[in-house]
PDB file of C-alpha atoms and ligand atoms in Angstrom:
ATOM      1  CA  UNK A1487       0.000   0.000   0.000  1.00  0.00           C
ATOM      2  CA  UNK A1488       1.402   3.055  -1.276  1.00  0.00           C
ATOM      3  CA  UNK A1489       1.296   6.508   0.681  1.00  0.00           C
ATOM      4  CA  UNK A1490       0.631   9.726  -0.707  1.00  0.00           C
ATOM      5  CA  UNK A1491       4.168  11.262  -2.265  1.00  0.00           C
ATOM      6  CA  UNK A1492       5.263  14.107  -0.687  1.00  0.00           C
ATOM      7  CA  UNK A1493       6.300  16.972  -2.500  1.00  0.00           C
ATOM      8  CA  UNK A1494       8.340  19.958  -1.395  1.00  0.00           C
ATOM      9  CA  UNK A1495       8.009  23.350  -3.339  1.00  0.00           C
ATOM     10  CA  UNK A1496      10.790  26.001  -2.497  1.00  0.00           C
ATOM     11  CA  UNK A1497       9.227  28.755  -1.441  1.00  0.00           C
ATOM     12  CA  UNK A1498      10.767  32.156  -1.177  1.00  0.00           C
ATOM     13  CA  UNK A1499      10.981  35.316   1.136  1.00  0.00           C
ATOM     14  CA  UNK A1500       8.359  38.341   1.244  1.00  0.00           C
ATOM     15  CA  UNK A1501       7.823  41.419   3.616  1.00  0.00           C
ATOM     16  CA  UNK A1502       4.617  42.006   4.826  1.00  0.00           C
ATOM     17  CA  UNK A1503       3.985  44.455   6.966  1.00  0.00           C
ATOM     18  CA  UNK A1504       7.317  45.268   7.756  1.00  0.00           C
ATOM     19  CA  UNK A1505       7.709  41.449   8.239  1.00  0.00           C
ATOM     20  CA  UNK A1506       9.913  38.555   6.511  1.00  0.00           C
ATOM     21  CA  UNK A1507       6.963  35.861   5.585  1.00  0.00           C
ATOM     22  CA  UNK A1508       7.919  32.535   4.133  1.00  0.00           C
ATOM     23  CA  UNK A1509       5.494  31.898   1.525  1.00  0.00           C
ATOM     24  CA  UNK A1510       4.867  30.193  -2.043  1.00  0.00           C
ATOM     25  CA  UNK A1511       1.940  31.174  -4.392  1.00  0.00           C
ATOM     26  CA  UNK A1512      -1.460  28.928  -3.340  1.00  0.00           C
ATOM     27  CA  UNK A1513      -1.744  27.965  -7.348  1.00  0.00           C
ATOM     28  CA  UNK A1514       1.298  25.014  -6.980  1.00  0.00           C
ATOM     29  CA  UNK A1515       0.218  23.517  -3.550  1.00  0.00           C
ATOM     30  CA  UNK A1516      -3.090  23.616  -5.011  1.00  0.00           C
ATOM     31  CA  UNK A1517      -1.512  21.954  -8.123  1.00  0.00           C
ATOM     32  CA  UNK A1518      -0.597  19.078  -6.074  1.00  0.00           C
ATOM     33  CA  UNK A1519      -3.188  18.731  -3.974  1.00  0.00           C
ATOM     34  CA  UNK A1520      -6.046  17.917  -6.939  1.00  0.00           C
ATOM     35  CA  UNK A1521      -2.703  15.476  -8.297  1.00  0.00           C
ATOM     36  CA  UNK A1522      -2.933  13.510  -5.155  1.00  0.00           C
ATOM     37  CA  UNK A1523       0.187  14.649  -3.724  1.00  0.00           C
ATOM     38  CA  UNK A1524       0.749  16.469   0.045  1.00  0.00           C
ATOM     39  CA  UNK A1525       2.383  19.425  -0.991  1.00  0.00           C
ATOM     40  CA  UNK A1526       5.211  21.163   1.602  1.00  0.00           C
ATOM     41  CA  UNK A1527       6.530  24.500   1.547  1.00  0.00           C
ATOM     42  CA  UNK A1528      10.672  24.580   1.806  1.00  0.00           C
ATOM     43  CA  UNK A1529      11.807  27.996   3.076  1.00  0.00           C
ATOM     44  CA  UNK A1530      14.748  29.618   2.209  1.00  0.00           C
ATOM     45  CA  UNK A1531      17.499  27.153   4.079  1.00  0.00           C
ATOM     46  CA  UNK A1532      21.107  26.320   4.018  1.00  0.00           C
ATOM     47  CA  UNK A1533      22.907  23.130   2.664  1.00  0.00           C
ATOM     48  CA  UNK A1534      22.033  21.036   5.979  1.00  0.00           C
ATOM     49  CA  UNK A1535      18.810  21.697   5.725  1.00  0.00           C
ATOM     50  CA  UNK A1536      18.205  21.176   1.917  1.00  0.00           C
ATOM     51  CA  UNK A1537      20.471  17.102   2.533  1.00  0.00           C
ATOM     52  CA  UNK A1538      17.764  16.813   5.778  1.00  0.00           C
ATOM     53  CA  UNK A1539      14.664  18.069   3.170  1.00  0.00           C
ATOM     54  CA  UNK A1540      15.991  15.583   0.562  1.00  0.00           C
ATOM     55  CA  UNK A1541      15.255  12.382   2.900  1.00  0.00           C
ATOM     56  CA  UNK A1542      11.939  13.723   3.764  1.00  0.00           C
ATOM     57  CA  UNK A1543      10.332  14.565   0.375  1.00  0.00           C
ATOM     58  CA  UNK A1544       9.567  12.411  -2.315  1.00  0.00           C
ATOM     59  CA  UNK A1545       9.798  15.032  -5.447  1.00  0.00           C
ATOM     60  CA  UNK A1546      10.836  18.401  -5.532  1.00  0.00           C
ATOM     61  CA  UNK A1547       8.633  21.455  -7.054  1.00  0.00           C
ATOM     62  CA  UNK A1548      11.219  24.384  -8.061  1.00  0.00           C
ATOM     63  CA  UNK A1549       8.578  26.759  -8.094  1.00  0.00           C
ATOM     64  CA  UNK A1550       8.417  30.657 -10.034  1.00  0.00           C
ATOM     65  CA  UNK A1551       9.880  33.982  -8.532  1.00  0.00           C
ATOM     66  CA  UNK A1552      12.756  36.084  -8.581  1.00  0.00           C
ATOM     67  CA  UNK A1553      15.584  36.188 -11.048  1.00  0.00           C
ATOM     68  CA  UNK A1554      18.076  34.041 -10.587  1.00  0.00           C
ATOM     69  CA  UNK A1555      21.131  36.143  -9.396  1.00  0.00           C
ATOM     70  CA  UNK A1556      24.180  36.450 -12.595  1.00  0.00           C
ATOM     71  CA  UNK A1557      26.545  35.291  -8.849  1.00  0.00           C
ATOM     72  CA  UNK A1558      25.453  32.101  -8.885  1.00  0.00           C
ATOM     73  CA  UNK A1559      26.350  30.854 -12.418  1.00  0.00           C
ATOM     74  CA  UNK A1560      29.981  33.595 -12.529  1.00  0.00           C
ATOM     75  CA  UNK A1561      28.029  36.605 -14.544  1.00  0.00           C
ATOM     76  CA  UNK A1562      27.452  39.671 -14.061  1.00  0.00           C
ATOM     77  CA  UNK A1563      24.329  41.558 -13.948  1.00  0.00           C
ATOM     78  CA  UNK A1564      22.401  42.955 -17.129  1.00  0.00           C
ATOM     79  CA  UNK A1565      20.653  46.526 -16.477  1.00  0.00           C
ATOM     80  CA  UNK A1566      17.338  44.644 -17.137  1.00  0.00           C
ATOM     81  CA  UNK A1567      17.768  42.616 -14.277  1.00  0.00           C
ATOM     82  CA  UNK A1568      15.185  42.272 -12.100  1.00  0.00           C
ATOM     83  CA  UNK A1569      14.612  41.375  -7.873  1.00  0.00           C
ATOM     84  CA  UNK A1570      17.177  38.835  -7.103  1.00  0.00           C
ATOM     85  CA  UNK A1571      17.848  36.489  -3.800  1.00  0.00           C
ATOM     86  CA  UNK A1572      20.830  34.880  -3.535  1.00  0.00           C
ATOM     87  CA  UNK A1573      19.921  32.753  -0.525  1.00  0.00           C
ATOM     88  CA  UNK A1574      16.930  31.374  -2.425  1.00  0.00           C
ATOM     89  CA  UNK A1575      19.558  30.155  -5.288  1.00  0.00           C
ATOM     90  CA  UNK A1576      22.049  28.843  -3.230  1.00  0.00           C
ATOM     91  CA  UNK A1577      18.976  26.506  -1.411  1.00  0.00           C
ATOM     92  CA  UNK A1578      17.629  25.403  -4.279  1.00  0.00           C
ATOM     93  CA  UNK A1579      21.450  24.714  -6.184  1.00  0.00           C
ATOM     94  CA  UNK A1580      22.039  22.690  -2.750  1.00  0.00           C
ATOM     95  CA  UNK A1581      18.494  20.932  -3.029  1.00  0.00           C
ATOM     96  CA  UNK A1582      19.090  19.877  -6.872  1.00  0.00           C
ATOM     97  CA  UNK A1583      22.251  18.172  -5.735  1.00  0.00           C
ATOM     98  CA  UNK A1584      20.475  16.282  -2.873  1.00  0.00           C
ATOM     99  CA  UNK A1585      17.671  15.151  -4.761  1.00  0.00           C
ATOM    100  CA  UNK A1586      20.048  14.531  -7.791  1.00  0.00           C
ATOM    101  CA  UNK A1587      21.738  11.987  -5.526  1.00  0.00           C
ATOM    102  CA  UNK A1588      18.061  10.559  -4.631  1.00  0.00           C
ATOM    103  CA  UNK A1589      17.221  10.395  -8.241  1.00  0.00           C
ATOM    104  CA  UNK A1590      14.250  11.780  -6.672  1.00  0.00           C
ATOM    105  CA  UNK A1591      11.830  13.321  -9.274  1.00  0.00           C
ATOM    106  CA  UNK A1592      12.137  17.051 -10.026  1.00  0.00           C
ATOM    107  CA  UNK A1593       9.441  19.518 -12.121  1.00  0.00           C
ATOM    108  CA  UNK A1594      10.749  23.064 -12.506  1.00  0.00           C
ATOM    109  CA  UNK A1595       8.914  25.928 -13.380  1.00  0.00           C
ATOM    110  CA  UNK A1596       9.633  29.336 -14.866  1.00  0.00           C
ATOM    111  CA  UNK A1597      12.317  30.691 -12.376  1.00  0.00           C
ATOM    112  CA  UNK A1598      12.736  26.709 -11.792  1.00  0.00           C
ATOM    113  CA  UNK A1599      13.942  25.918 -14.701  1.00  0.00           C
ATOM    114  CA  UNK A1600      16.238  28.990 -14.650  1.00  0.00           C
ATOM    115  CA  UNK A1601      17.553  27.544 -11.335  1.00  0.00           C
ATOM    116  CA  UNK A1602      17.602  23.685 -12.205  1.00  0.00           C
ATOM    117  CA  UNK A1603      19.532  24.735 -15.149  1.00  0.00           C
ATOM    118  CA  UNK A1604      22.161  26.869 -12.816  1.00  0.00           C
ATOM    119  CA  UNK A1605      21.767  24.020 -10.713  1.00  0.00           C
ATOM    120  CA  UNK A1606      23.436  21.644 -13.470  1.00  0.00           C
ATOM    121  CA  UNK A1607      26.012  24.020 -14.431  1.00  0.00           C
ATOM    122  CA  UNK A1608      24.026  25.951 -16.985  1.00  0.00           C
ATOM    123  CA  UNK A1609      23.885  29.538 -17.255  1.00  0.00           C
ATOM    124  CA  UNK A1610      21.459  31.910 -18.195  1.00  0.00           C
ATOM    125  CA  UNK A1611      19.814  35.176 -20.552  1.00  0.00           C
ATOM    126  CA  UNK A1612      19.144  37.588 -18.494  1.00  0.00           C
ATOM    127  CA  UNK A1613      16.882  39.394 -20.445  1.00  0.00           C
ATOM    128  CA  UNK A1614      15.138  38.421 -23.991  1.00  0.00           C
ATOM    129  CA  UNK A1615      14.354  41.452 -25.124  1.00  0.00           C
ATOM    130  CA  UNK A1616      18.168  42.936 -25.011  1.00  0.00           C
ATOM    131  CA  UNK A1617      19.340  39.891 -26.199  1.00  0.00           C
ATOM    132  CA  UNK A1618      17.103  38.328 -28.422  1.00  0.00           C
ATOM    133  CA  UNK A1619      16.607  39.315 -32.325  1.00  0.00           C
ATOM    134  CA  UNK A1620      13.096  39.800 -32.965  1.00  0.00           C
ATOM    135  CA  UNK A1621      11.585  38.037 -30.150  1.00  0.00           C
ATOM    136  CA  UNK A1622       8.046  37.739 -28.870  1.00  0.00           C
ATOM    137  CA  UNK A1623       5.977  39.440 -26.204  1.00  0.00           C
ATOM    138  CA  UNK A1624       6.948  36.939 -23.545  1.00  0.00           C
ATOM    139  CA  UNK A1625       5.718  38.990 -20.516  1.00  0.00           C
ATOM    140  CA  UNK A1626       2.146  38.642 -21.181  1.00  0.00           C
ATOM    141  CA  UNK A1627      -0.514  40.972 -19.990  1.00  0.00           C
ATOM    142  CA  UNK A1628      -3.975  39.079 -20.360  1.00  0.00           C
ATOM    143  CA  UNK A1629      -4.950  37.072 -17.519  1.00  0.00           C
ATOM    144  CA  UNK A1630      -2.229  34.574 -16.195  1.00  0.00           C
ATOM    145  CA  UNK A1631      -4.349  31.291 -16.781  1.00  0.00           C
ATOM    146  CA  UNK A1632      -4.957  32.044 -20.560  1.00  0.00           C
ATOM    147  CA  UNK A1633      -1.837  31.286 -23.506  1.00  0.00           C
ATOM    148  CA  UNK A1634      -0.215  34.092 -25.235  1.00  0.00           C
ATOM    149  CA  UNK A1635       2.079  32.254 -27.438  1.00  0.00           C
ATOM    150  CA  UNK A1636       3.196  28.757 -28.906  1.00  0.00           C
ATOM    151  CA  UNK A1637       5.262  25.799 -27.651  1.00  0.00           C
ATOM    152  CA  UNK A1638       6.855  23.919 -30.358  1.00  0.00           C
ATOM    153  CA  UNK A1639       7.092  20.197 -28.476  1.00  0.00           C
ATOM    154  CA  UNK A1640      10.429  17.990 -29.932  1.00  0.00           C
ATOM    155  CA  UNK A1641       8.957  14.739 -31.473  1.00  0.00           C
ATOM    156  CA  UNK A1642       9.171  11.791 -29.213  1.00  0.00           C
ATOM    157  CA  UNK A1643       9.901  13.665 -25.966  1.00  0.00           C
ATOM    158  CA  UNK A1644       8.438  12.783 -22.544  1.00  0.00           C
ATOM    159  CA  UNK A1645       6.353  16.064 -22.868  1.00  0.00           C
ATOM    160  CA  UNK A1646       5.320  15.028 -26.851  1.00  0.00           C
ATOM    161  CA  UNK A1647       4.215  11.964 -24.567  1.00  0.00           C
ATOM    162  CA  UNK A1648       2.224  13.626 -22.078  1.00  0.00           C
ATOM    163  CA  UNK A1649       0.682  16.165 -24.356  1.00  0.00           C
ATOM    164  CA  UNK A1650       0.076  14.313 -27.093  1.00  0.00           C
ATOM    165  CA  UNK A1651       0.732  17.119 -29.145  1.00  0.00           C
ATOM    166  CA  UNK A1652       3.726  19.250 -30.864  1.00  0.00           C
ATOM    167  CA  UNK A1653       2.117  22.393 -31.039  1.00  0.00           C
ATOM    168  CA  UNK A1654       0.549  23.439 -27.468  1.00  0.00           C
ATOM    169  CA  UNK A1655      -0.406  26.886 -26.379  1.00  0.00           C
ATOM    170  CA  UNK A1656       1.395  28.238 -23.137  1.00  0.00           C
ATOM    171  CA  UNK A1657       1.137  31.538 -21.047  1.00  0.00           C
ATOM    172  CA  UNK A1658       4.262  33.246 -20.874  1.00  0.00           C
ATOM    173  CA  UNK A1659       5.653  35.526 -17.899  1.00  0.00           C
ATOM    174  CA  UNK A1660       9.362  35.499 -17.884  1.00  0.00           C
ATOM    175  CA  UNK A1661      12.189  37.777 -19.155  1.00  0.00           C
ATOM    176  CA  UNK A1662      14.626  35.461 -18.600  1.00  0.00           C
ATOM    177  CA  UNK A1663      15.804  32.536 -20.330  1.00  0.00           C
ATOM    178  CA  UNK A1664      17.930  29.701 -20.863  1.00  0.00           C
ATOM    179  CA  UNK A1665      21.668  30.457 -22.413  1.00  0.00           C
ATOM    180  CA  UNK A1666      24.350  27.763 -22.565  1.00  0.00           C
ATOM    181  CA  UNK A1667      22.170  24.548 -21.354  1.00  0.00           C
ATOM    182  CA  UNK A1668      23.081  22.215 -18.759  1.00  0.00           C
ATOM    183  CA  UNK A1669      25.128  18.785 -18.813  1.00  0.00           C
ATOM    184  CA  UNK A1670      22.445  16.221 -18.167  1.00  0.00           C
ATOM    185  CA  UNK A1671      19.564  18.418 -19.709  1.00  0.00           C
ATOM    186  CA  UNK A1672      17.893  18.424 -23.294  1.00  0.00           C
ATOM    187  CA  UNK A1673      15.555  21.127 -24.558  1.00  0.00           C
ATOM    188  CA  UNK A1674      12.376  19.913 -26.243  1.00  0.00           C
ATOM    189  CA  UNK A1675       9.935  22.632 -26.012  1.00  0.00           C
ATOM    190  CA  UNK A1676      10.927  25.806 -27.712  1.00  0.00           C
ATOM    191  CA  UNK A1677       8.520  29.439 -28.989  1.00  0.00           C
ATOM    192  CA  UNK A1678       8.358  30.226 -31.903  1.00  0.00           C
ATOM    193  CA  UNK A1679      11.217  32.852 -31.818  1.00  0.00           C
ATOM    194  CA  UNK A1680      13.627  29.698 -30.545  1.00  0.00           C
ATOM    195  CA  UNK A1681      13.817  30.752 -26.614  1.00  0.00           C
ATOM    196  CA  UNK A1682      13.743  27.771 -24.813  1.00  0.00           C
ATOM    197  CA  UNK A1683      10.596  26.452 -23.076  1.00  0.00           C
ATOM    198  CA  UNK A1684      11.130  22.961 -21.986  1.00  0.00           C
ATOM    199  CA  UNK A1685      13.771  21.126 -21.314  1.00  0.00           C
ATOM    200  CA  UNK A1686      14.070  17.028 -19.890  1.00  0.00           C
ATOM    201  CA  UNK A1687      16.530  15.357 -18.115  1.00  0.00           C
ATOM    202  CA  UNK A1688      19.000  12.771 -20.407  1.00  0.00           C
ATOM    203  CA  UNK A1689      19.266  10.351 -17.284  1.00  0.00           C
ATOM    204  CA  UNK A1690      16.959   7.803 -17.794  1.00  0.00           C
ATOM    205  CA  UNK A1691      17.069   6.852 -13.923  1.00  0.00           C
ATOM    206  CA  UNK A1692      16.248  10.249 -13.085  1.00  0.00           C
ATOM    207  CA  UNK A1693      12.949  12.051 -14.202  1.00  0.00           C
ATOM    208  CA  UNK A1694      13.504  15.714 -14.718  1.00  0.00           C
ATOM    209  CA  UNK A1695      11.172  18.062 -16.462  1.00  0.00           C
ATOM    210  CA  UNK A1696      11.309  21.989 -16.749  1.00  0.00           C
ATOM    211  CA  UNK A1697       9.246  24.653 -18.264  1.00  0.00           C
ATOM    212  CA  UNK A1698       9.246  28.224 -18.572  1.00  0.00           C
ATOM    213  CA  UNK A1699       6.098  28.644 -18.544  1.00  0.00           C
ATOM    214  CA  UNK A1700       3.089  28.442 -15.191  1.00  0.00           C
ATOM    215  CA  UNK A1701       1.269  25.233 -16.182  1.00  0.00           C
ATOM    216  CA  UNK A1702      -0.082  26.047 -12.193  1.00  0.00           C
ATOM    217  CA  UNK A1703      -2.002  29.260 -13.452  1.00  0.00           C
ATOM    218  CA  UNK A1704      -3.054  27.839 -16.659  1.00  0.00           C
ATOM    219  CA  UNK A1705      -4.127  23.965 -14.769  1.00  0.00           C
ATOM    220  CA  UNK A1706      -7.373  25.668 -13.356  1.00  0.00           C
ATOM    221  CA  UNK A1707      -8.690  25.570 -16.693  1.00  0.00           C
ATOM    222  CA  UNK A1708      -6.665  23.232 -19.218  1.00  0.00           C
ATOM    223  CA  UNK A1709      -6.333  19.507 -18.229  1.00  0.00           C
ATOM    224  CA  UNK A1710      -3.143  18.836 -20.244  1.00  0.00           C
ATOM    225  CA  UNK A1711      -1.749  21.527 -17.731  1.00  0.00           C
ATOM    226  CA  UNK A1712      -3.305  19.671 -14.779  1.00  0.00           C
ATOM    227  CA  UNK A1713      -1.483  16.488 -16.290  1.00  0.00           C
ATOM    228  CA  UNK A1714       1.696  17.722 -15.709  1.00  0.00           C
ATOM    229  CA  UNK A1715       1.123  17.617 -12.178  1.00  0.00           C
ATOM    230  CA  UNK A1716      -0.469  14.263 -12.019  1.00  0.00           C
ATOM    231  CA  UNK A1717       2.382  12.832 -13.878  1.00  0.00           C
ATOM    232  CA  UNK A1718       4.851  14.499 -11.812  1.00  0.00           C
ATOM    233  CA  UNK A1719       3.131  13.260  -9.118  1.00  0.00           C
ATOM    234  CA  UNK A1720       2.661   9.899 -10.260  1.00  0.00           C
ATOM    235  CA  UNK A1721       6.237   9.751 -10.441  1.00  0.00           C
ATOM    236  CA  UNK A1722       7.213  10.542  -7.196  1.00  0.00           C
ATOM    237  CA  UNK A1723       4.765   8.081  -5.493  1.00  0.00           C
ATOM    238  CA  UNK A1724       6.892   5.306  -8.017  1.00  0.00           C
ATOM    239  CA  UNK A1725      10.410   6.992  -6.806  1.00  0.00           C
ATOM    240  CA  UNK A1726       8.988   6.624  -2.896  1.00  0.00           C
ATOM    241  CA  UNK A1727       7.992   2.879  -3.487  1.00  0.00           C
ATOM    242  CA  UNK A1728      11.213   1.882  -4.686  1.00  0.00           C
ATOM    243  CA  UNK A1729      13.822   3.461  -2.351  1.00  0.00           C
ATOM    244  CA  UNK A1730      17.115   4.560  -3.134  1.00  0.00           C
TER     245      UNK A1730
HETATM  246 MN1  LIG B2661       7.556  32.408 -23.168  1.00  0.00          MN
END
């Protein structure tokens, strides 16, 4: 008899009120929940904590935010670069490792994949619209659960798999984007202007899957969005039946 996976989704740091909150947007707990999962919120932490997090969860959530910080992959910053927290990418570069060594299942979204792919030893764009000829609109402005642009899906890929489809439309709220990609990671989801959009791990003993765009906004209303989550999810409940 199987128990409910647990999945941890790295939360970040917010004032309120004059206040540091730890906190994570409702839409990815939520997310989990309807996927059958028991969703956990990982504060900012340090290494011990992220080795002690890794034996408790059974998947790991790299949830949306800031910007990753140009420091943590040996850049420098880009005038276009937006609210950064260091501490945020140095606990979720420590969690990647531990769950890395867990081959415990990992989904990645928007500032996630940014951060699984510094993670790996990637680096990033720090801003699309500097850097990019001719690129779209990707900081949408219609409501967050509705698509703004295509995905082109890579024939054959795990998300071709789950989607069933090689032309999908995604929302899109992120300036930055993929640059050199990791060792370890393959990109099969791209726009239409080529900026990255999905990439997949290359381990076969490790299931890895990142987007750039919030399948937990657009999941409300799309259930090929909701599927992401209930194959994540399915996943981890596999990874916590057959332990490491
Ligand atoms: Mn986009």
């Amino acid at each position: 008899m199987s128990k409910k996976p647990i999945i941890g989704i790295t939360g970040s740091a917010k004032e309120v009120h004059g206040i540091d909150h730890s906190f994570v947007h409702s839409k990815y707990p939520e997310a989990v929940l309807r996927a059958g999962g028991v969703p956990v919120i990982l504060p900012l932490g340090n290494e011990e904590a992220a080795k002690a997090w890794a034996e408790v969860i059974d998947g790991l959530l790299l949830s949306g935010g800031e910007d990753v910080d140009p420091q943590s992959y040996g850049g420098n910053p880009d005038p276009e670069l937006g609210k950064v927290v260091l501490e945020r990418d140095e606990t979720e570069i420590a969690l990647v490792a531990e769950v890395k060594n867990r081959k415990l299942p990992v989904f990645a979204i928007c500032r996630g994949i940014a951060s699984l792919n510094v993670a790996l030893g990637g680096d990033l764009i720090q801003d699309i619209e500097r850097e990019f000829e001719d690129p779209l609109k990707h900081h949408q402005e219609g409501p967050r659960t509705n698509a703004s642009h295509d995905l082109h899906v890579e024939e054959g890929s795990r998300l071709h798999e789950i989607f069933g489809e090689t032309l999908v439309p995604i929302n899109s709220m992120h300036h930055q984007v993929l640059g050199k990609v990791a060792e370890g990671l393959k990109v099969t989801g791209k726009a239409p202007d080529g900026v990255i959009e999905a990439v997949e791990g290359t381990d076969p003993d490790w299931s890895v899957l990142g987007v750039q765009w919030h399948p937990e906004e657009m999941a409300v209303k799309y259930d090929n969005m909701q599927k992401l989550f209930d194959v994540f999810v399915e996943e981890c409940e596999k990874a916590a039946s057959e332990p490491v």
